[in-house]
Amino acid sequence: MLSLIGFLTILAIVILLIRGKVQPIIAMVLIPILGAFIAGFGLGEIGEFFNEGIATVMDVAVMFIFAILFFGVMSDAGLFDPLINKMVALSRGNVIAVSVATVFIAAVAQLDGSGASTFLISIPALLPLYKRLNMNPYLLLLLIAGSAAIMNMIPWAGPIGRAASVLGMDITELWYPLIPVQIIGMVLMIGIAVFLGFREKQKIEQRYGKLEGAAAMEKVANADSTDDEKLSSNENPNARPKLLWVNTIIVIGVITLLVTGVIPAGLAFMIGLGFALPINYPKMNDQSERIKAHASSALTMATIILAAGTFLGILTGTGMLDAIAEDGVSIMPEAVGPYLHLVIGFLGVPLDLLLSTDAYYFGLLPVVEQIAYGFGIESISTVYAMIIGNIVGTFVSPLAPAVWLALGLSGLEMGRHIKYSLPWLWGLSIVLVIIAVVIGVI
């Protein structure tokens, strides 16, 4: 009975999250409490489960608040603008170079952990270039989506934080083994960009003729400086170009603290924000405006993580997750059990089309982790398999709001984006899962 209640609780949450009828905090707080009542637990016990659950995710919630504020301020100050503008300028007139530059630009733009800002930075800068060269704009979306998704493994991005809260471990420790996977993933994305860029060049020459295609490239390469400015940058009144090197040093310092693990991630971002705000915006009013500009994103992510702590605390404290795992192990064929985490990992991208990020990590992950553990699979291996297998498809899913923003900015269609990008990104995710097994991450 406890297993059935737990399963129905998770199913109800997943359905609500998929349908988008309520905010995650509502689904992940009220439904588990109702399930606990039905299972016979009282308010006092539920309060204890809440405290235990919140304690496991508090560090992650704090880190998210200050990480989003920190990188938001760095983006406002224009830290990434010169690098992006330079890459756009260097890539003009060469289809393959434009494709490779797209990968790098998306990676840099995704450093703040926000898919929305990545598309806001990348698409306006690159879409005019793609149009001038007669390049397929769906290639632009594919390259941005793949590159940004791999960069999305950084600890201050959503998926890793969700996984860390489910596993109850330090987020930077969870991230360290993923760094080689990110590096390999970016190399593979560059390879995909070169291959697809070469293929796109051939298509352009076939469709428009070699001479006309070359003329278009020459025209773009010789564009005047005013045109450069329109193509590669937007006016940013909050930019602080004179402080570029100071801001670079601050970011390098914060990332160094994260990688070394000398202090908790939340404190590293607190320190970084403490330096970044007064240096870039000495006036109190300007500091307040920058915090207000990013407070919504920071608090939204923090509330989701805290709600997830409540959800996991209740399901763990009541014994629902253990019951689901025990019953799952008893009915699953022996041959499948030891490979369950890999099966789910291989299916991660198509699952992203069916489940929202919250549903995947807070609904599916706890169940798979518990069942796989019953077959002797370490929890950390299950988490890595599900992260690597799923995260590459983040920005091809219709359930990701940032994707709709990208489609709006580029004037493209969701169906054609999925048809063009899904095979490449799914293939990339499977290759990365296999590589993670080979190098011992999974």
CSV table of C-alpha atoms in Angstrom, one decimal:
chain,number,residue,atom,x,y,z
A,1,MET,CA,0.0,0.0,0.0
A,2,LEU,CA,2.8,2.4,0.9
A,3,SER,CA,4.5,1.7,-2.5
A,4,LEU,CA,1.2,2.4,-4.3
A,5,ILE,CA,0.6,5.7,-2.5
A,6,GLY,CA,4.2,6.8,-3.3
A,7,PHE,CA,3.8,5.8,-6.9
A,8,LEU,CA,0.5,7.7,-7.3
A,9,THR,CA,2.0,10.7,-5.5
A,10,ILE,CA,5.0,10.9,-7.9
A,11,LEU,CA,2.7,10.2,-10.9
A,12,ALA,CA,0.3,13.1,-9.8
A,13,ILE,CA,3.3,15.5,-9.5
A,14,VAL,CA,4.7,14.5,-12.9
A,15,ILE,CA,1.4,14.9,-14.6
A,16,LEU,CA,0.8,18.3,-13.1
A,17,LEU,CA,4.3,19.4,-14.0
A,18,ILE,CA,4.0,18.1,-17.6
A,19,ARG,CA,0.6,19.8,-18.1
A,20,GLY,CA,1.9,23.0,-16.7
A,21,LYS,CA,-1.2,23.7,-14.7
A,22,VAL,CA,0.5,24.7,-11.4
A,23,GLN,CA,3.9,26.0,-10.3
A,24,PRO,CA,6.4,23.3,-9.2
A,25,ILE,CA,6.3,24.5,-5.6
A,26,ILE,CA,2.5,23.8,-5.4
A,27,ALA,CA,2.8,20.3,-6.9
A,28,MET,CA,5.9,19.3,-4.9
A,29,VAL,CA,4.5,20.5,-1.5
A,30,LEU,CA,0.8,19.8,-1.4
A,31,ILE,CA,0.7,16.4,-3.2
A,32,PRO,CA,3.3,14.7,-1.0
A,33,ILE,CA,1.6,16.1,2.1
A,34,LEU,CA,-1.7,14.6,1.0
A,35,GLY,CA,0.0,11.3,0.2
A,36,ALA,CA,1.6,11.3,3.7
A,37,PHE,CA,-1.9,11.9,5.3
A,38,ILE,CA,-3.4,9.1,3.3
A,39,ALA,CA,-0.5,6.8,4.4
A,40,GLY,CA,-1.4,7.6,8.0
A,41,PHE,CA,1.2,10.1,9.1
A,42,GLY,CA,0.4,13.1,11.2
A,43,LEU,CA,1.3,16.8,10.9
A,44,GLY,CA,4.1,16.5,13.5
A,45,GLU,CA,5.8,13.7,11.6
A,46,ILE,CA,5.4,15.5,8.3
A,47,GLY,CA,7.0,18.6,9.9
A,48,GLU,CA,10.0,16.4,10.8
A,49,PHE,CA,10.2,15.0,7.3
A,50,PHE,CA,10.1,18.6,6.0
A,51,ASN,CA,13.1,19.7,8.3
A,52,GLU,CA,15.1,16.7,7.1
A,53,GLY,CA,14.4,17.3,3.5
A,54,ILE,CA,15.1,21.1,3.6
A,55,ALA,CA,18.4,20.4,5.3
A,56,THR,CA,19.6,18.3,2.4
A,57,VAL,CA,18.9,21.1,-0.2
A,58,MET,CA,19.6,24.3,1.7
A,59,ASP,CA,23.2,24.6,0.4
A,60,VAL,CA,22.0,24.1,-3.2
A,61,ALA,CA,19.3,26.7,-2.8
A,62,VAL,CA,21.7,29.3,-1.4
A,63,MET,CA,24.2,28.6,-4.1
A,64,PHE,CA,21.5,29.1,-6.8
A,65,ILE,CA,20.4,32.5,-5.4
A,66,PHE,CA,23.9,34.0,-5.4
A,67,ALA,CA,25.1,32.3,-8.6
A,68,ILE,CA,22.3,33.7,-10.6
A,69,LEU,CA,22.8,37.1,-9.1
A,70,PHE,CA,26.5,37.0,-9.7
A,71,PHE,CA,26.5,35.9,-13.3
A,72,GLY,CA,23.5,38.2,-14.0
A,73,VAL,CA,25.6,41.1,-12.8
A,74,MET,CA,28.6,40.0,-14.9
A,75,SER,CA,26.4,39.7,-18.0
A,76,ASP,CA,24.9,43.1,-17.4
A,77,ALA,CA,28.5,44.5,-17.1
A,78,GLY,CA,29.2,43.2,-20.6
A,79,LEU,CA,31.9,40.7,-19.5
A,80,PHE,CA,31.1,38.3,-22.4
A,81,ASP,CA,30.3,40.9,-25.1
A,82,PRO,CA,33.8,41.5,-26.5
A,83,LEU,CA,34.5,37.8,-26.8
A,84,ILE,CA,31.2,37.1,-28.6
A,85,ASN,CA,31.7,40.1,-30.9
A,86,LYS,CA,35.2,39.0,-31.7
A,87,MET,CA,34.1,35.5,-32.6
A,88,VAL,CA,31.3,36.8,-34.8
A,89,ALA,CA,33.8,39.1,-36.6
A,90,LEU,CA,36.4,36.4,-37.1
A,91,SER,CA,33.9,33.9,-38.5
A,92,ARG,CA,32.3,36.2,-41.2
A,93,GLY,CA,32.2,34.9,-44.7
A,94,ASN,CA,33.1,31.3,-44.0
A,95,VAL,CA,30.2,28.9,-43.4
A,96,ILE,CA,32.3,26.3,-41.5
A,97,ALA,CA,33.9,29.0,-39.3
A,98,VAL,CA,30.4,30.5,-38.6
A,99,SER,CA,29.2,27.1,-37.5
A,100,VAL,CA,32.2,26.6,-35.2
A,101,ALA,CA,31.9,30.1,-33.8
A,102,THR,CA,28.2,29.4,-33.0
A,103,VAL,CA,29.3,26.6,-30.7
A,104,PHE,CA,31.8,28.8,-28.9
A,105,ILE,CA,29.4,31.8,-28.6
A,106,ALA,CA,26.7,29.6,-27.1
A,107,ALA,CA,29.1,28.1,-24.6
A,108,VAL,CA,30.3,31.5,-23.5
A,109,ALA,CA,26.7,32.9,-23.3
A,110,GLN,CA,25.6,29.8,-21.2
A,111,LEU,CA,28.2,30.5,-18.5
A,112,ASP,CA,25.5,32.3,-16.5
A,113,GLY,CA,23.5,29.0,-16.5
A,114,SER,CA,20.4,30.6,-18.1
A,115,GLY,CA,19.2,29.2,-21.4
A,116,ALA,CA,17.0,32.3,-22.0
A,117,SER,CA,20.0,34.7,-21.9
A,118,THR,CA,22.0,32.3,-24.1
A,119,PHE,CA,19.4,32.6,-26.8
A,120,LEU,CA,19.0,36.3,-26.3
A,121,ILE,CA,22.7,36.9,-26.8
A,122,SER,CA,23.4,34.4,-29.5
A,123,ILE,CA,20.5,34.5,-31.9
A,124,PRO,CA,20.3,38.3,-32.5
A,125,ALA,CA,24.1,38.3,-33.0
A,126,LEU,CA,24.2,35.4,-35.4
A,127,LEU,CA,20.9,35.2,-37.2
A,128,PRO,CA,21.6,38.1,-39.6
A,129,LEU,CA,24.9,36.4,-40.5
A,130,TYR,CA,23.2,33.1,-41.2
A,131,LYS,CA,20.7,34.8,-43.4
A,132,ARG,CA,23.3,36.7,-45.4
A,133,LEU,CA,25.2,33.5,-46.1
A,134,ASN,CA,22.0,31.6,-46.9
A,135,MET,CA,22.6,29.2,-44.1
A,136,ASN,CA,19.8,27.1,-42.6
A,137,PRO,CA,18.6,28.9,-39.4
A,138,TYR,CA,17.7,25.5,-37.9
A,139,LEU,CA,21.4,24.7,-38.0
A,140,LEU,CA,21.9,27.8,-35.8
A,141,LEU,CA,19.4,26.5,-33.3
A,142,LEU,CA,20.9,23.0,-33.3
A,143,LEU,CA,24.4,24.3,-32.6
A,144,ILE,CA,23.3,26.7,-29.9
A,145,ALA,CA,21.1,24.0,-28.3
A,146,GLY,CA,23.8,21.4,-28.2
A,147,SER,CA,26.6,23.7,-27.0
A,148,ALA,CA,24.5,25.4,-24.3
A,149,ALA,CA,23.2,22.0,-23.1
A,150,ILE,CA,26.7,20.6,-22.5
A,151,MET,CA,27.7,23.8,-20.7
A,152,ASN,CA,24.5,23.4,-18.7
A,153,MET,CA,26.3,20.8,-16.6
A,154,ILE,CA,27.9,23.6,-14.6
A,155,PRO,CA,26.9,23.5,-11.0
A,156,TRP,CA,24.9,26.7,-11.0
A,157,ALA,CA,22.7,25.5,-13.8
A,158,GLY,CA,19.4,23.9,-13.0
A,159,PRO,CA,19.9,20.1,-13.8
A,160,ILE,CA,22.9,19.6,-11.6
A,161,GLY,CA,21.3,21.4,-8.7
A,162,ARG,CA,18.2,19.3,-9.0
A,163,ALA,CA,20.2,16.1,-9.1
A,164,ALA,CA,22.4,17.2,-6.2
A,165,SER,CA,19.2,17.9,-4.1
A,166,VAL,CA,17.8,14.4,-4.9
A,167,LEU,CA,21.1,12.7,-4.0
A,168,GLY,CA,21.7,14.9,-1.0
A,169,MET,CA,25.3,15.6,-1.9
A,170,ASP,CA,27.5,18.7,-2.4
A,171,ILE,CA,26.9,20.1,-5.8
A,172,THR,CA,30.5,20.9,-6.7
A,173,GLU,CA,31.5,17.3,-5.8
A,174,LEU,CA,28.8,16.1,-8.1
A,175,TRP,CA,30.2,18.4,-10.9
A,176,TYR,CA,33.9,17.5,-10.8
A,177,PRO,CA,33.6,14.1,-12.6
A,178,LEU,CA,31.4,15.8,-15.2
A,179,ILE,CA,34.2,18.2,-16.3
A,180,PRO,CA,35.9,15.7,-18.6
A,181,VAL,CA,32.5,14.8,-20.1
A,182,GLN,CA,31.9,18.5,-20.7
A,183,ILE,CA,35.3,18.9,-22.4
A,184,ILE,CA,34.7,15.8,-24.6
A,185,GLY,CA,31.2,17.0,-25.3
A,186,MET,CA,32.4,20.4,-26.5
A,187,VAL,CA,35.0,18.7,-28.8
A,188,LEU,CA,32.3,16.6,-30.3
A,189,MET,CA,30.1,19.6,-30.8
A,190,ILE,CA,32.9,21.3,-32.6
A,191,GLY,CA,33.2,18.2,-34.8
A,192,ILE,CA,29.5,18.3,-35.5
A,193,ALA,CA,29.7,22.0,-36.3
A,194,VAL,CA,32.6,21.3,-38.8
A,195,PHE,CA,30.7,18.4,-40.5
A,196,LEU,CA,27.4,20.2,-40.6
A,197,GLY,CA,29.1,23.5,-41.7
A,198,PHE,CA,30.8,21.7,-44.6
A,199,ARG,CA,27.5,20.0,-45.6
A,200,GLU,CA,25.7,23.4,-45.4
A,201,LYS,CA,28.4,25.0,-47.6
A,202,GLN,CA,27.8,22.3,-50.2
A,203,LYS,CA,24.0,22.8,-50.1
A,204,ILE,CA,24.4,26.6,-50.5
A,205,GLU,CA,26.7,26.1,-53.5
A,206,GLN,CA,24.3,23.6,-55.0
A,207,ARG,CA,21.3,25.8,-54.5
A,208,TYR,CA,22.7,29.3,-55.3
A,209,GLY,CA,25.7,28.3,-57.3
A,210,LYS,CA,29.4,28.4,-56.3
A,211,LEU,CA,30.0,31.9,-57.6
A,212,GLU,CA,27.0,33.4,-55.9
A,213,GLY,CA,27.8,31.7,-52.6
A,214,ALA,CA,31.3,33.0,-52.7
A,215,ALA,CA,30.0,36.5,-53.5
A,216,ALA,CA,27.7,36.3,-50.5
A,217,MET,CA,30.7,35.4,-48.3
A,218,GLU,CA,32.8,38.1,-49.7
A,219,LYS,CA,30.0,40.7,-49.1
A,220,VAL,CA,29.7,39.6,-45.5
A,221,ALA,CA,33.5,39.6,-45.0
A,222,ASN,CA,33.7,43.1,-46.3
A,223,ALA,CA,30.8,44.5,-44.3
A,224,ASP,CA,31.5,47.9,-42.9
A,225,SER,CA,32.0,48.7,-39.2
A,226,THR,CA,28.4,50.0,-38.7
A,227,ASP,CA,27.1,46.7,-40.1
A,228,ASP,CA,29.5,44.8,-37.7
A,229,GLU,CA,28.0,46.6,-34.8
A,230,LYS,CA,24.4,45.7,-35.8
A,231,LEU,CA,25.3,42.1,-36.4
A,232,SER,CA,27.3,41.4,-33.3
A,233,SER,CA,26.1,43.6,-30.4
A,234,ASN,CA,23.2,45.2,-28.8
A,235,GLU,CA,23.3,48.5,-26.9
A,236,ASN,CA,23.7,47.7,-23.2
A,237,PRO,CA,23.5,50.8,-20.9
A,238,ASN,CA,24.7,48.7,-18.0
A,239,ALA,CA,27.9,47.6,-19.7
A,240,ARG,CA,31.2,48.5,-18.0
A,241,PRO,CA,33.8,47.9,-20.8
A,242,LYS,CA,36.6,49.7,-18.8
A,243,LEU,CA,36.2,47.1,-16.1
A,244,LEU,CA,36.5,44.1,-18.4
A,245,TRP,CA,39.8,42.8,-16.9
A,246,VAL,CA,38.7,43.4,-13.4
A,247,ASN,CA,35.5,41.4,-14.0
A,248,THR,CA,37.5,38.7,-15.7
A,249,ILE,CA,39.7,38.4,-12.6
A,250,ILE,CA,36.7,38.2,-10.3
A,251,VAL,CA,35.1,35.4,-12.4
A,252,ILE,CA,38.3,33.5,-12.6
A,253,GLY,CA,38.7,33.8,-8.9
A,254,VAL,CA,35.2,32.5,-8.2
A,255,ILE,CA,35.5,29.6,-10.6
A,256,THR,CA,38.9,28.7,-9.0
A,257,LEU,CA,37.2,28.6,-5.6
A,258,LEU,CA,34.5,26.3,-7.0
A,259,VAL,CA,36.9,23.9,-8.7
A,260,THR,CA,39.3,23.7,-5.7
A,261,GLY,CA,36.4,23.3,-3.2
A,262,VAL,CA,38.1,25.3,-0.5
A,263,ILE,CA,34.9,26.9,0.5
A,264,PRO,CA,31.2,26.0,-0.2
A,265,ALA,CA,29.9,27.1,-3.6
A,266,GLY,CA,27.3,29.4,-2.1
A,267,LEU,CA,30.0,31.4,-0.2
A,268,ALA,CA,32.2,31.6,-3.3
A,269,PHE,CA,29.3,33.3,-5.2
A,270,MET,CA,28.5,35.5,-2.2
A,271,ILE,CA,32.1,36.8,-2.2
A,272,GLY,CA,32.1,37.2,-6.0
A,273,LEU,CA,28.8,39.2,-5.9
A,274,GLY,CA,30.2,41.2,-2.9
A,275,PHE,CA,33.1,42.4,-5.1
A,276,ALA,CA,31.2,42.6,-8.4
A,277,LEU,CA,28.4,44.9,-7.4
A,278,PRO,CA,30.3,47.8,-5.8
A,279,ILE,CA,33.1,47.7,-8.4
A,280,ASN,CA,30.7,47.9,-11.4
A,281,TYR,CA,27.9,49.9,-9.8
A,282,PRO,CA,29.2,52.1,-7.0
A,283,LYS,CA,25.8,53.9,-6.5
A,284,MET,CA,23.4,52.2,-4.1
A,285,ASN,CA,20.5,52.6,-6.5
A,286,ASP,CA,22.3,51.0,-9.3
A,287,GLN,CA,23.2,48.0,-7.1
A,288,SER,CA,19.6,47.6,-6.1
A,289,GLU,CA,18.4,47.7,-9.7
A,290,ARG,CA,20.8,45.0,-10.7
A,291,ILE,CA,19.7,42.8,-7.8
A,292,LYS,CA,16.0,43.4,-8.7
A,293,ALA,CA,16.7,42.6,-12.3
A,294,HIS,CA,17.8,39.1,-11.5
A,295,ALA,CA,15.9,38.5,-8.2
A,296,SER,CA,13.0,36.8,-9.9
A,297,SER,CA,15.1,34.2,-11.6
A,298,ALA,CA,17.1,33.6,-8.4
A,299,LEU,CA,14.2,33.2,-6.1
A,300,THR,CA,12.2,31.1,-8.6
A,301,MET,CA,15.0,28.5,-8.8
A,302,ALA,CA,15.5,28.6,-5.0
A,303,THR,CA,11.8,28.0,-4.3
A,304,ILE,CA,11.8,25.0,-6.7
A,305,ILE,CA,14.8,23.5,-4.9
A,306,LEU,CA,13.3,24.1,-1.5
A,307,ALA,CA,10.0,22.6,-2.6
A,308,ALA,CA,11.9,19.6,-3.9
A,309,GLY,CA,13.5,19.2,-0.5
A,310,THR,CA,10.0,19.0,1.0
A,311,PHE,CA,8.9,16.5,-1.6
A,312,LEU,CA,12.0,14.3,-1.1
A,313,GLY,CA,11.9,14.7,2.6
A,314,ILE,CA,8.4,13.4,2.8
A,315,LEU,CA,8.8,10.6,0.4
A,316,THR,CA,12.0,9.4,2.1
A,317,GLY,CA,10.7,9.9,5.7
A,318,THR,CA,7.5,8.0,5.1
A,319,GLY,CA,9.4,5.2,3.4
A,320,MET,CA,7.5,5.5,0.1
A,321,LEU,CA,10.7,5.6,-2.0
A,322,ASP,CA,12.1,2.5,-0.3
A,323,ALA,CA,8.8,0.7,-0.8
A,324,ILE,CA,8.7,1.6,-4.5
A,325,ALA,CA,12.3,0.4,-4.9
A,326,GLU,CA,11.6,-2.9,-3.2
A,327,ASP,CA,8.5,-3.6,-5.2
A,328,GLY,CA,10.2,-2.4,-8.4
A,329,VAL,CA,13.1,-4.8,-7.9
A,330,SER,CA,10.8,-7.7,-7.2
A,331,ILE,CA,8.9,-7.3,-10.5
A,332,MET,CA,11.7,-6.2,-12.8
A,333,PRO,CA,13.4,-8.9,-14.8
A,334,GLU,CA,16.9,-9.8,-13.5
A,335,ALA,CA,18.5,-9.2,-16.8
A,336,VAL,CA,17.3,-5.6,-17.0
A,337,GLY,CA,17.9,-4.4,-13.5
A,338,PRO,CA,21.8,-4.0,-13.6
A,339,TYR,CA,21.5,-1.9,-16.7
A,340,LEU,CA,18.4,0.2,-15.8
A,341,HIS,CA,20.4,3.4,-15.3
A,342,LEU,CA,22.0,3.0,-18.8
A,343,VAL,CA,18.6,2.2,-20.4
A,344,ILE,CA,17.2,5.4,-18.9
A,345,GLY,CA,20.3,7.3,-19.9
A,346,PHE,CA,20.1,6.2,-23.5
A,347,LEU,CA,16.5,7.3,-23.6
A,348,GLY,CA,17.2,10.6,-21.8
A,349,VAL,CA,16.7,12.9,-24.8
A,350,PRO,CA,13.3,11.5,-26.0
A,351,LEU,CA,12.2,11.5,-22.3
A,352,ASP,CA,13.0,15.2,-22.3
A,353,LEU,CA,10.2,15.6,-24.9
A,354,LEU,CA,7.7,14.0,-22.5
A,355,LEU,CA,8.9,15.2,-19.1
A,356,SER,CA,9.8,18.6,-17.9
A,357,THR,CA,13.2,19.1,-16.2
A,358,ASP,CA,11.5,19.1,-12.8
A,359,ALA,CA,9.4,16.0,-13.6
A,360,TYR,CA,12.5,14.2,-14.9
A,361,TYR,CA,14.8,14.9,-11.9
A,362,PHE,CA,12.2,15.1,-9.1
A,363,GLY,CA,9.8,12.4,-10.3
A,364,LEU,CA,11.7,9.9,-12.4
A,365,LEU,CA,15.3,10.1,-10.9
A,366,PRO,CA,14.4,9.1,-7.3
A,367,VAL,CA,12.5,6.1,-8.5
A,368,VAL,CA,15.1,4.9,-10.9
A,369,GLU,CA,17.9,5.5,-8.4
A,370,GLN,CA,16.2,3.5,-5.7
A,371,ILE,CA,15.4,0.6,-8.1
A,372,ALA,CA,18.9,0.5,-9.6
A,373,TYR,CA,20.4,0.6,-6.1
A,374,GLY,CA,18.4,-2.6,-5.3
A,375,PHE,CA,20.4,-4.2,-8.2
A,376,GLY,CA,23.7,-3.1,-6.8
A,377,ILE,CA,24.1,0.1,-8.9
A,378,GLU,CA,25.7,3.0,-7.0
A,379,SER,CA,23.4,6.0,-6.8
A,380,ILE,CA,26.1,8.3,-8.2
A,381,SER,CA,26.3,6.1,-11.4
A,382,THR,CA,22.5,6.3,-11.9
A,383,VAL,CA,22.6,10.1,-11.5
A,384,TYR,CA,25.4,10.6,-13.9
A,385,ALA,CA,23.8,8.3,-16.5
A,386,MET,CA,20.5,10.2,-16.3
A,387,ILE,CA,22.2,13.6,-16.3
A,388,ILE,CA,24.4,13.0,-19.3
A,389,GLY,CA,21.8,11.1,-21.2
A,390,ASN,CA,19.1,13.8,-20.7
A,391,ILE,CA,20.9,17.1,-20.5
A,392,VAL,CA,21.9,17.3,-24.2
A,393,GLY,CA,18.3,17.4,-25.2
A,394,THR,CA,17.4,20.2,-22.9
A,395,PHE,CA,17.0,22.9,-25.6
A,396,VAL,CA,15.1,20.7,-28.1
A,397,SER,CA,12.2,20.0,-25.7
A,398,PRO,CA,8.9,21.8,-26.1
A,399,LEU,CA,8.6,21.8,-22.3
A,400,ALA,CA,11.6,24.1,-22.0
A,401,PRO,CA,10.4,27.8,-22.0
A,402,ALA,CA,13.8,29.0,-23.3
A,403,VAL,CA,13.2,27.0,-26.5
A,404,TRP,CA,10.1,28.9,-27.2
A,405,LEU,CA,12.0,32.1,-26.7
A,406,ALA,CA,14.6,30.9,-29.2
A,407,LEU,CA,11.9,30.1,-31.7
A,408,GLY,CA,10.3,33.5,-31.2
A,409,LEU,CA,13.6,35.3,-31.7
A,410,SER,CA,14.4,33.3,-34.9
A,411,GLY,CA,10.9,33.0,-36.3
A,412,LEU,CA,11.2,29.2,-36.6
A,413,GLU,CA,8.9,26.3,-35.9
A,414,MET,CA,9.1,23.8,-33.0
A,415,GLY,CA,8.2,20.8,-35.1
A,416,ARG,CA,11.0,21.5,-37.7
A,417,HIS,CA,13.5,22.3,-34.9
A,418,ILE,CA,12.8,18.9,-33.3
A,419,LYS,CA,13.0,17.1,-36.7
A,420,TYR,CA,16.3,18.8,-37.5
A,421,SER,CA,18.0,18.7,-34.1
A,422,LEU,CA,16.7,15.6,-32.3
A,423,PRO,CA,18.7,13.0,-34.3
A,424,TRP,CA,22.0,14.8,-33.8
A,425,LEU,CA,21.5,15.6,-30.1
A,426,TRP,CA,20.1,12.2,-29.2
A,427,GLY,CA,23.1,10.6,-31.0
A,428,LEU,CA,25.5,12.9,-29.1
A,429,SER,CA,23.9,12.0,-25.8
A,430,ILE,CA,24.2,8.3,-26.4
A,431,VAL,CA,27.9,8.7,-27.4
A,432,LEU,CA,28.6,10.8,-24.2
A,433,VAL,CA,26.9,8.1,-22.0
A,434,ILE,CA,29.1,5.4,-23.6
A,435,ILE,CA,32.2,7.6,-23.2
A,436,ALA,CA,31.3,8.2,-19.5
A,437,VAL,CA,31.2,4.5,-19.0
A,438,VAL,CA,34.5,4.0,-20.7
A,439,ILE,CA,36.3,6.7,-18.6
A,440,GLY,CA,34.7,5.5,-15.4
A,441,VAL,CA,32.3,8.3,-14.7
A,442,ILE,CA,29.4,5.8,-14.9
